[in-house]
Amino acid sequence: EQTAPTRRTAKTDRSIMATFTARKKILKEKGVSPDSFEESVAQALFDLEATSAELKGDLRDLYIISAKEVDTSSGRKAVIIHVPFRLRKGFQKIQERLVRELEKKFSGKHVVIVAHRKIMKPPKSGYSLARSRSRSLTAVHEALLSDVCYPTEIVGKRTRFAGDGSKVIKAFLDPKEKNSTESKLETYSAVYKSLTGKDVYFEYPVQES
C-alpha cells in the first residue's frame, strides 16, 4: 500500500525558506547546528532586518554565535545573546534600539548582548609565549561586566570579603540611567553569574544631598 505524498503548500514553502534564510543570522563554531531557541533568536533578528526601516541597514552584516535563557532571582527569564567580538561595535551602535525590539518579541524578557571572548591560560615561561592582557581571565571578566550593562556605564566598584573568605563584589552604575536600568539589576547579576560563576551586585552610588 502506497502512502499518499505530503502536499506542500505555498505557505509551507515560505516557512521553510524563512527558516533557511534566518540561519544566516547565526553562525555557530565548528559547524554546530543551532538549537530551537537559538533559531528563534535568529528568526527574530531576520524579521527585524526585513521589517524595521530603522535597523535594516545596520543589521544586514551582523549575526550572532549563540543564545540561551537564564533564570533570574525574580523568577523571570533573561536572554543572553553572544556575538562575535569583531562585530561588537556594530551591535553596540544599535544596541538600545535592538534590545528594545527583541524584548517585545520575547514577551518582555530582558535581553543582554555580550561579545564572545576567548580566555588564554597564563604562559608557563618565556616571552615568546606571552599572551595579550586582554585574553587573561581577569580582563575577560572585566569586559563582560561592562558588556552586561551596556550602554550604562559602571562608575565604581567595591570588593569586600565575607567572613567565610568569599568575595562580595558591588558594581555601581551611572545614576543618570537609573530610570531605564533599575528593573534590570537582578538580570545583570544573573547573567554575569551565568557567564563567569561570580556573584556581582549592581547598585547606584549614594547621592550626597
PDB file of C-alpha atoms in Angstrom:
ATOM      1  CA  GLU A   1       0.000   0.000   0.000  1.00  0.00           C
ATOM      2  CA  GLN A   2       1.472   3.313  -1.046  1.00  0.00           C
ATOM      3  CA  THR A   3       1.406   6.321   1.210  1.00  0.00           C
ATOM      4  CA  ALA A   4      -0.009   9.461  -0.345  1.00  0.00           C
ATOM      5  CA  PRO A   5       2.677  12.102  -0.852  1.00  0.00           C
ATOM      6  CA  THR A   6       2.597  15.013   1.575  1.00  0.00           C
ATOM      7  CA  ARG A   7       1.106  18.083  -0.011  1.00  0.00           C
ATOM      8  CA  ARG A   8       3.384  21.101   0.082  1.00  0.00           C
ATOM      9  CA  THR A   9       1.622  24.387   0.083  1.00  0.00           C
ATOM     10  CA  ALA A  10       2.962  27.822  -0.756  1.00  0.00           C
ATOM     11  CA  LYS A  11       2.702  28.633   2.960  1.00  0.00           C
ATOM     12  CA  THR A  12       4.842  25.604   3.860  1.00  0.00           C
ATOM     13  CA  ASP A  13       7.441  26.560   1.258  1.00  0.00           C
ATOM     14  CA  ARG A  14       7.577  30.121   2.596  1.00  0.00           C
ATOM     15  CA  SER A  15       8.013  28.816   6.150  1.00  0.00           C
ATOM     16  CA  ILE A  16      10.883  26.528   5.093  1.00  0.00           C
ATOM     17  CA  MET A  17      12.518  29.327   3.139  1.00  0.00           C
ATOM     18  CA  ALA A  18      12.164  31.783   6.035  1.00  0.00           C
ATOM     19  CA  THR A  19      13.807  29.317   8.443  1.00  0.00           C
ATOM     20  CA  PHE A  20      16.634  28.643   5.997  1.00  0.00           C
ATOM     21  CA  THR A  21      17.184  32.366   5.381  1.00  0.00           C
ATOM     22  CA  ALA A  22      17.117  33.165   9.106  1.00  0.00           C
ATOM     23  CA  ARG A  23      20.003  30.721   9.598  1.00  0.00           C
ATOM     24  CA  LYS A  24      22.332  33.345   8.132  1.00  0.00           C
ATOM     25  CA  LYS A  25      21.795  35.363  11.344  1.00  0.00           C
ATOM     26  CA  ILE A  26      23.505  32.708  13.477  1.00  0.00           C
ATOM     27  CA  LEU A  27      26.868  31.098  12.797  1.00  0.00           C
ATOM     28  CA  LYS A  28      27.977  28.700  15.494  1.00  0.00           C
ATOM     29  CA  GLU A  29      31.543  27.497  15.863  1.00  0.00           C
ATOM     30  CA  LYS A  30      32.742  24.338  14.111  1.00  0.00           C
ATOM     31  CA  GLY A  31      29.545  23.837  12.184  1.00  0.00           C
ATOM     32  CA  VAL A  32      27.407  23.015  15.222  1.00  0.00           C
ATOM     33  CA  SER A  33      23.692  23.340  14.488  1.00  0.00           C
ATOM     34  CA  PRO A  34      21.724  25.911  16.499  1.00  0.00           C
ATOM     35  CA  ASP A  35      19.083  24.670  18.940  1.00  0.00           C
ATOM     36  CA  SER A  36      15.437  25.670  18.677  1.00  0.00           C
ATOM     37  CA  PHE A  37      15.788  28.679  20.964  1.00  0.00           C
ATOM     38  CA  GLU A  38      18.803  29.963  19.050  1.00  0.00           C
ATOM     39  CA  GLU A  39      16.834  29.558  15.833  1.00  0.00           C
ATOM     40  CA  SER A  40      14.030  31.654  17.336  1.00  0.00           C
ATOM     41  CA  VAL A  41      16.506  34.447  18.150  1.00  0.00           C
ATOM     42  CA  ALA A  42      17.980  34.246  14.637  1.00  0.00           C
ATOM     43  CA  GLN A  43      14.465  34.402  13.195  1.00  0.00           C
ATOM     44  CA  ALA A  44      13.683  37.479  15.306  1.00  0.00           C
ATOM     45  CA  LEU A  45      16.822  39.210  14.009  1.00  0.00           C
ATOM     46  CA  PHE A  46      15.972  38.256  10.440  1.00  0.00           C
ATOM     47  CA  ASP A  47      12.424  39.577  10.850  1.00  0.00           C
ATOM     48  CA  LEU A  48      13.723  42.882  12.211  1.00  0.00           C
ATOM     49  CA  GLU A  49      16.181  43.170   9.338  1.00  0.00           C
ATOM     50  CA  ALA A  50      13.315  42.594   6.903  1.00  0.00           C
ATOM     51  CA  THR A  51      10.711  44.849   8.524  1.00  0.00           C
ATOM     52  CA  SER A  52      12.440  47.578  10.556  1.00  0.00           C
ATOM     53  CA  ALA A  53      13.484  50.535   8.435  1.00  0.00           C
ATOM     54  CA  GLU A  54      15.384  51.843  11.459  1.00  0.00           C
ATOM     55  CA  LEU A  55      17.501  48.711  11.929  1.00  0.00           C
ATOM     56  CA  LYS A  56      17.617  47.150   8.457  1.00  0.00           C
ATOM     57  CA  GLY A  57      20.850  48.699   7.197  1.00  0.00           C
ATOM     58  CA  ASP A  58      22.817  48.101  10.390  1.00  0.00           C
ATOM     59  CA  LEU A  59      21.595  44.518  10.887  1.00  0.00           C
ATOM     60  CA  ARG A  60      22.446  43.377   7.367  1.00  0.00           C
ATOM     61  CA  ASP A  61      26.040  42.389   8.151  1.00  0.00           C
ATOM     62  CA  LEU A  62      25.507  41.307  11.767  1.00  0.00           C
ATOM     63  CA  TYR A  63      24.953  37.800  13.113  1.00  0.00           C
ATOM     64  CA  ILE A  64      25.168  36.002  16.436  1.00  0.00           C
ATOM     65  CA  ILE A  65      27.024  32.862  17.528  1.00  0.00           C
ATOM     66  CA  SER A  66      24.810  31.594  20.368  1.00  0.00           C
ATOM     67  CA  ALA A  67      21.822  32.399  22.580  1.00  0.00           C
ATOM     68  CA  LYS A  68      20.320  30.943  25.733  1.00  0.00           C
ATOM     69  CA  GLU A  69      17.864  31.685  28.506  1.00  0.00           C
ATOM     70  CA  VAL A  70      18.808  32.006  32.193  1.00  0.00           C
ATOM     71  CA  ASP A  71      16.682  32.275  35.325  1.00  0.00           C
ATOM     72  CA  THR A  72      16.863  35.380  37.496  1.00  0.00           C
ATOM     73  CA  SER A  73      16.177  35.683  41.220  1.00  0.00           C
ATOM     74  CA  SER A  74      12.820  37.319  40.483  1.00  0.00           C
ATOM     75  CA  GLY A  75      11.655  34.165  38.705  1.00  0.00           C
ATOM     76  CA  ARG A  76      11.613  35.638  35.225  1.00  0.00           C
ATOM     77  CA  LYS A  77      13.918  34.517  32.446  1.00  0.00           C
ATOM     78  CA  ALA A  78      16.525  36.595  30.662  1.00  0.00           C
ATOM     79  CA  VAL A  79      18.032  36.074  27.215  1.00  0.00           C
ATOM     80  CA  ILE A  80      21.818  36.118  26.704  1.00  0.00           C
ATOM     81  CA  ILE A  81      22.980  36.626  23.131  1.00  0.00           C
ATOM     82  CA  HIS A  82      26.644  36.064  22.250  1.00  0.00           C
ATOM     83  CA  VAL A  83      28.006  37.936  19.252  1.00  0.00           C
ATOM     84  CA  PRO A  84      31.412  37.714  17.530  1.00  0.00           C
ATOM     85  CA  PHE A  85      33.951  40.047  19.131  1.00  0.00           C
ATOM     86  CA  ARG A  86      34.746  41.691  15.790  1.00  0.00           C
ATOM     87  CA  LEU A  87      31.050  42.629  15.388  1.00  0.00           C
ATOM     88  CA  ARG A  88      30.786  44.042  18.922  1.00  0.00           C
ATOM     89  CA  LYS A  89      30.875  47.694  17.868  1.00  0.00           C
ATOM     90  CA  GLY A  90      28.319  47.092  15.135  1.00  0.00           C
ATOM     91  CA  PHE A  91      25.884  45.686  17.672  1.00  0.00           C
ATOM     92  CA  GLN A  92      26.652  48.408  20.223  1.00  0.00           C
ATOM     93  CA  LYS A  93      25.829  51.058  17.635  1.00  0.00           C
ATOM     94  CA  ILE A  94      22.200  49.881  17.571  1.00  0.00           C
ATOM     95  CA  GLN A  95      22.041  48.052  20.894  1.00  0.00           C
ATOM     96  CA  GLU A  96      19.449  50.175  22.683  1.00  0.00           C
ATOM     97  CA  ARG A  97      17.017  50.031  19.766  1.00  0.00           C
ATOM     98  CA  LEU A  98      17.740  46.367  19.025  1.00  0.00           C
ATOM     99  CA  VAL A  99      17.288  45.239  22.628  1.00  0.00           C
ATOM    100  CA  ARG A 100      14.024  47.176  22.860  1.00  0.00           C
ATOM    101  CA  GLU A 101      12.648  45.409  19.776  1.00  0.00           C
ATOM    102  CA  LEU A 102      13.896  41.948  20.826  1.00  0.00           C
ATOM    103  CA  GLU A 103      12.331  42.317  24.268  1.00  0.00           C
ATOM    104  CA  LYS A 104       8.993  42.961  22.570  1.00  0.00           C
ATOM    105  CA  LYS A 105       9.416  39.779  20.508  1.00  0.00           C
ATOM    106  CA  PHE A 106      10.339  37.692  23.582  1.00  0.00           C
ATOM    107  CA  SER A 107       7.373  38.709  25.719  1.00  0.00           C
ATOM    108  CA  GLY A 108       9.185  41.284  27.796  1.00  0.00           C
ATOM    109  CA  LYS A 109      12.121  39.057  28.812  1.00  0.00           C
ATOM    110  CA  HIS A 110      15.240  41.121  29.376  1.00  0.00           C
ATOM    111  CA  VAL A 111      17.804  40.724  26.577  1.00  0.00           C
ATOM    112  CA  VAL A 112      21.552  41.075  27.184  1.00  0.00           C
ATOM    113  CA  ILE A 113      24.114  41.118  24.361  1.00  0.00           C
ATOM    114  CA  VAL A 114      27.733  40.177  25.108  1.00  0.00           C
ATOM    115  CA  ALA A 115      30.796  39.783  22.897  1.00  0.00           C
ATOM    116  CA  HIS A 116      32.457  36.366  22.693  1.00  0.00           C
ATOM    117  CA  ARG A 117      35.967  36.499  24.130  1.00  0.00           C
ATOM    118  CA  LYS A 118      38.490  33.682  24.462  1.00  0.00           C
ATOM    119  CA  ILE A 119      40.466  33.255  27.670  1.00  0.00           C
ATOM    120  CA  MET A 120      44.076  32.154  27.268  1.00  0.00           C
ATOM    121  CA  LYS A 121      45.908  30.339  30.045  1.00  0.00           C
ATOM    122  CA  PRO A 122      48.969  32.067  31.521  1.00  0.00           C
ATOM    123  CA  PRO A 123      52.233  31.150  29.713  1.00  0.00           C
ATOM    124  CA  LYS A 124      54.401  28.645  31.527  1.00  0.00           C
ATOM    125  CA  SER A 125      57.579  30.542  30.750  1.00  0.00           C
ATOM    126  CA  GLY A 126      59.309  32.694  28.178  1.00  0.00           C
ATOM    127  CA  TYR A 127      58.380  35.924  26.438  1.00  0.00           C
ATOM    128  CA  SER A 128      57.606  34.090  23.217  1.00  0.00           C
ATOM    129  CA  LEU A 129      54.585  32.552  24.888  1.00  0.00           C
ATOM    130  CA  ALA A 130      53.334  35.803  26.323  1.00  0.00           C
ATOM    131  CA  ARG A 131      49.590  36.398  25.903  1.00  0.00           C
ATOM    132  CA  SER A 132      47.718  39.594  25.407  1.00  0.00           C
ATOM    133  CA  ARG A 133      46.462  41.010  28.699  1.00  0.00           C
ATOM    134  CA  SER A 134      43.003  41.267  27.116  1.00  0.00           C
ATOM    135  CA  ARG A 135      42.909  37.461  26.964  1.00  0.00           C
ATOM    136  CA  SER A 136      43.521  36.950  30.699  1.00  0.00           C
ATOM    137  CA  LEU A 137      40.702  35.646  32.898  1.00  0.00           C
ATOM    138  CA  THR A 138      40.556  38.907  34.858  1.00  0.00           C
ATOM    139  CA  ALA A 139      40.440  41.106  31.749  1.00  0.00           C
ATOM    140  CA  VAL A 140      37.758  38.999  30.059  1.00  0.00           C
ATOM    141  CA  HIS A 141      35.576  39.036  33.178  1.00  0.00           C
ATOM    142  CA  GLU A 142      36.007  42.815  33.461  1.00  0.00           C
ATOM    143  CA  ALA A 143      34.990  43.250  29.829  1.00  0.00           C
ATOM    144  CA  LEU A 144      31.951  41.006  30.307  1.00  0.00           C
ATOM    145  CA  LEU A 145      30.895  43.104  33.289  1.00  0.00           C
ATOM    146  CA  SER A 146      30.805  46.164  31.031  1.00  0.00           C
ATOM    147  CA  ASP A 147      29.017  44.249  28.262  1.00  0.00           C
ATOM    148  CA  VAL A 148      26.256  43.028  30.572  1.00  0.00           C
ATOM    149  CA  CYS A 149      25.036  46.523  31.450  1.00  0.00           C
ATOM    150  CA  TYR A 150      25.995  48.317  28.209  1.00  0.00           C
ATOM    151  CA  PRO A 151      25.357  51.134  27.336  1.00  0.00           C
ATOM    152  CA  THR A 152      25.075  52.101  31.020  1.00  0.00           C
ATOM    153  CA  GLU A 153      28.499  52.936  32.422  1.00  0.00           C
ATOM    154  CA  ILE A 154      29.967  51.377  35.563  1.00  0.00           C
ATOM    155  CA  VAL A 155      31.168  54.347  37.630  1.00  0.00           C
ATOM    156  CA  GLY A 156      32.696  52.425  40.524  1.00  0.00           C
ATOM    157  CA  LYS A 157      33.347  49.001  42.062  1.00  0.00           C
ATOM    158  CA  ARG A 158      33.838  47.737  45.576  1.00  0.00           C
ATOM    159  CA  THR A 159      35.068  44.323  46.711  1.00  0.00           C
ATOM    160  CA  ARG A 160      34.517  43.072  50.233  1.00  0.00           C
ATOM    161  CA  PHE A 161      35.448  39.773  51.824  1.00  0.00           C
ATOM    162  CA  ALA A 162      32.804  37.906  53.772  1.00  0.00           C
ATOM    163  CA  GLY A 163      33.537  36.024  56.982  1.00  0.00           C
ATOM    164  CA  ASP A 164      33.914  32.762  55.051  1.00  0.00           C
ATOM    165  CA  GLY A 165      36.547  34.319  52.797  1.00  0.00           C
ATOM    166  CA  SER A 166      34.281  34.659  49.773  1.00  0.00           C
ATOM    167  CA  LYS A 167      34.312  37.875  47.766  1.00  0.00           C
ATOM    168  CA  VAL A 168      31.332  40.175  47.508  1.00  0.00           C
ATOM    169  CA  ILE A 169      31.592  42.497  44.513  1.00  0.00           C
ATOM    170  CA  LYS A 170      29.386  45.548  44.036  1.00  0.00           C
ATOM    171  CA  ALA A 171      29.282  47.405  40.736  1.00  0.00           C
ATOM    172  CA  PHE A 172      27.893  50.930  40.833  1.00  0.00           C
ATOM    173  CA  LEU A 173      26.034  52.102  37.747  1.00  0.00           C
ATOM    174  CA  ASP A 174      25.640  55.614  36.423  1.00  0.00           C
ATOM    175  CA  PRO A 175      22.726  57.036  38.471  1.00  0.00           C
ATOM    176  CA  LYS A 176      21.586  59.100  35.489  1.00  0.00           C
ATOM    177  CA  GLU A 177      20.449  55.797  33.913  1.00  0.00           C
ATOM    178  CA  LYS A 178      18.530  54.630  36.997  1.00  0.00           C
ATOM    179  CA  ASN A 179      15.083  55.005  35.441  1.00  0.00           C
ATOM    180  CA  SER A 180      15.950  52.761  32.497  1.00  0.00           C
ATOM    181  CA  THR A 181      18.077  50.180  34.340  1.00  0.00           C
ATOM    182  CA  GLU A 182      16.673  49.749  37.851  1.00  0.00           C
ATOM    183  CA  SER A 183      14.291  46.988  36.750  1.00  0.00           C
ATOM    184  CA  LYS A 184      17.207  45.069  35.203  1.00  0.00           C
ATOM    185  CA  LEU A 185      19.618  44.886  38.156  1.00  0.00           C
ATOM    186  CA  GLU A 186      18.672  41.279  39.029  1.00  0.00           C
ATOM    187  CA  THR A 187      19.012  40.344  35.361  1.00  0.00           C
ATOM    188  CA  TYR A 188      22.528  41.803  35.184  1.00  0.00           C
ATOM    189  CA  SER A 189      23.558  39.782  38.263  1.00  0.00           C
ATOM    190  CA  ALA A 190      22.036  36.539  36.951  1.00  0.00           C
ATOM    191  CA  VAL A 191      23.613  36.939  33.516  1.00  0.00           C
ATOM    192  CA  TYR A 192      27.061  37.738  34.932  1.00  0.00           C
ATOM    193  CA  LYS A 193      26.828  34.748  37.294  1.00  0.00           C
ATOM    194  CA  SER A 194      25.911  32.515  34.350  1.00  0.00           C
ATOM    195  CA  LEU A 195      28.842  33.796  32.286  1.00  0.00           C
ATOM    196  CA  THR A 196      31.576  33.812  34.943  1.00  0.00           C
ATOM    197  CA  GLY A 197      30.361  31.943  38.025  1.00  0.00           C
ATOM    198  CA  LYS A 198      30.925  35.121  40.054  1.00  0.00           C
ATOM    199  CA  ASP A 199      28.419  36.995  42.189  1.00  0.00           C
ATOM    200  CA  VAL A 200      28.152  40.711  41.470  1.00  0.00           C
ATOM    201  CA  TYR A 201      25.537  43.050  42.910  1.00  0.00           C
ATOM    202  CA  PHE A 202      24.608  46.040  40.817  1.00  0.00           C
ATOM    203  CA  GLU A 203      23.668  49.235  42.636  1.00  0.00           C
ATOM    204  CA  TYR A 204      23.805  53.011  42.305  1.00  0.00           C
ATOM    205  CA  PRO A 205      26.184  55.236  44.252  1.00  0.00           C
ATOM    206  CA  VAL A 206      24.597  57.099  47.137  1.00  0.00           C
ATOM    207  CA  GLN A 207      23.952  60.683  46.087  1.00  0.00           C
ATOM    208  CA  GLU A 208      25.097  63.300  48.540  1.00  0.00           C
ATOM    209  CA  SER A 209      22.387  65.788  49.404  1.00  0.00           C
TER     210      SER A 209
END
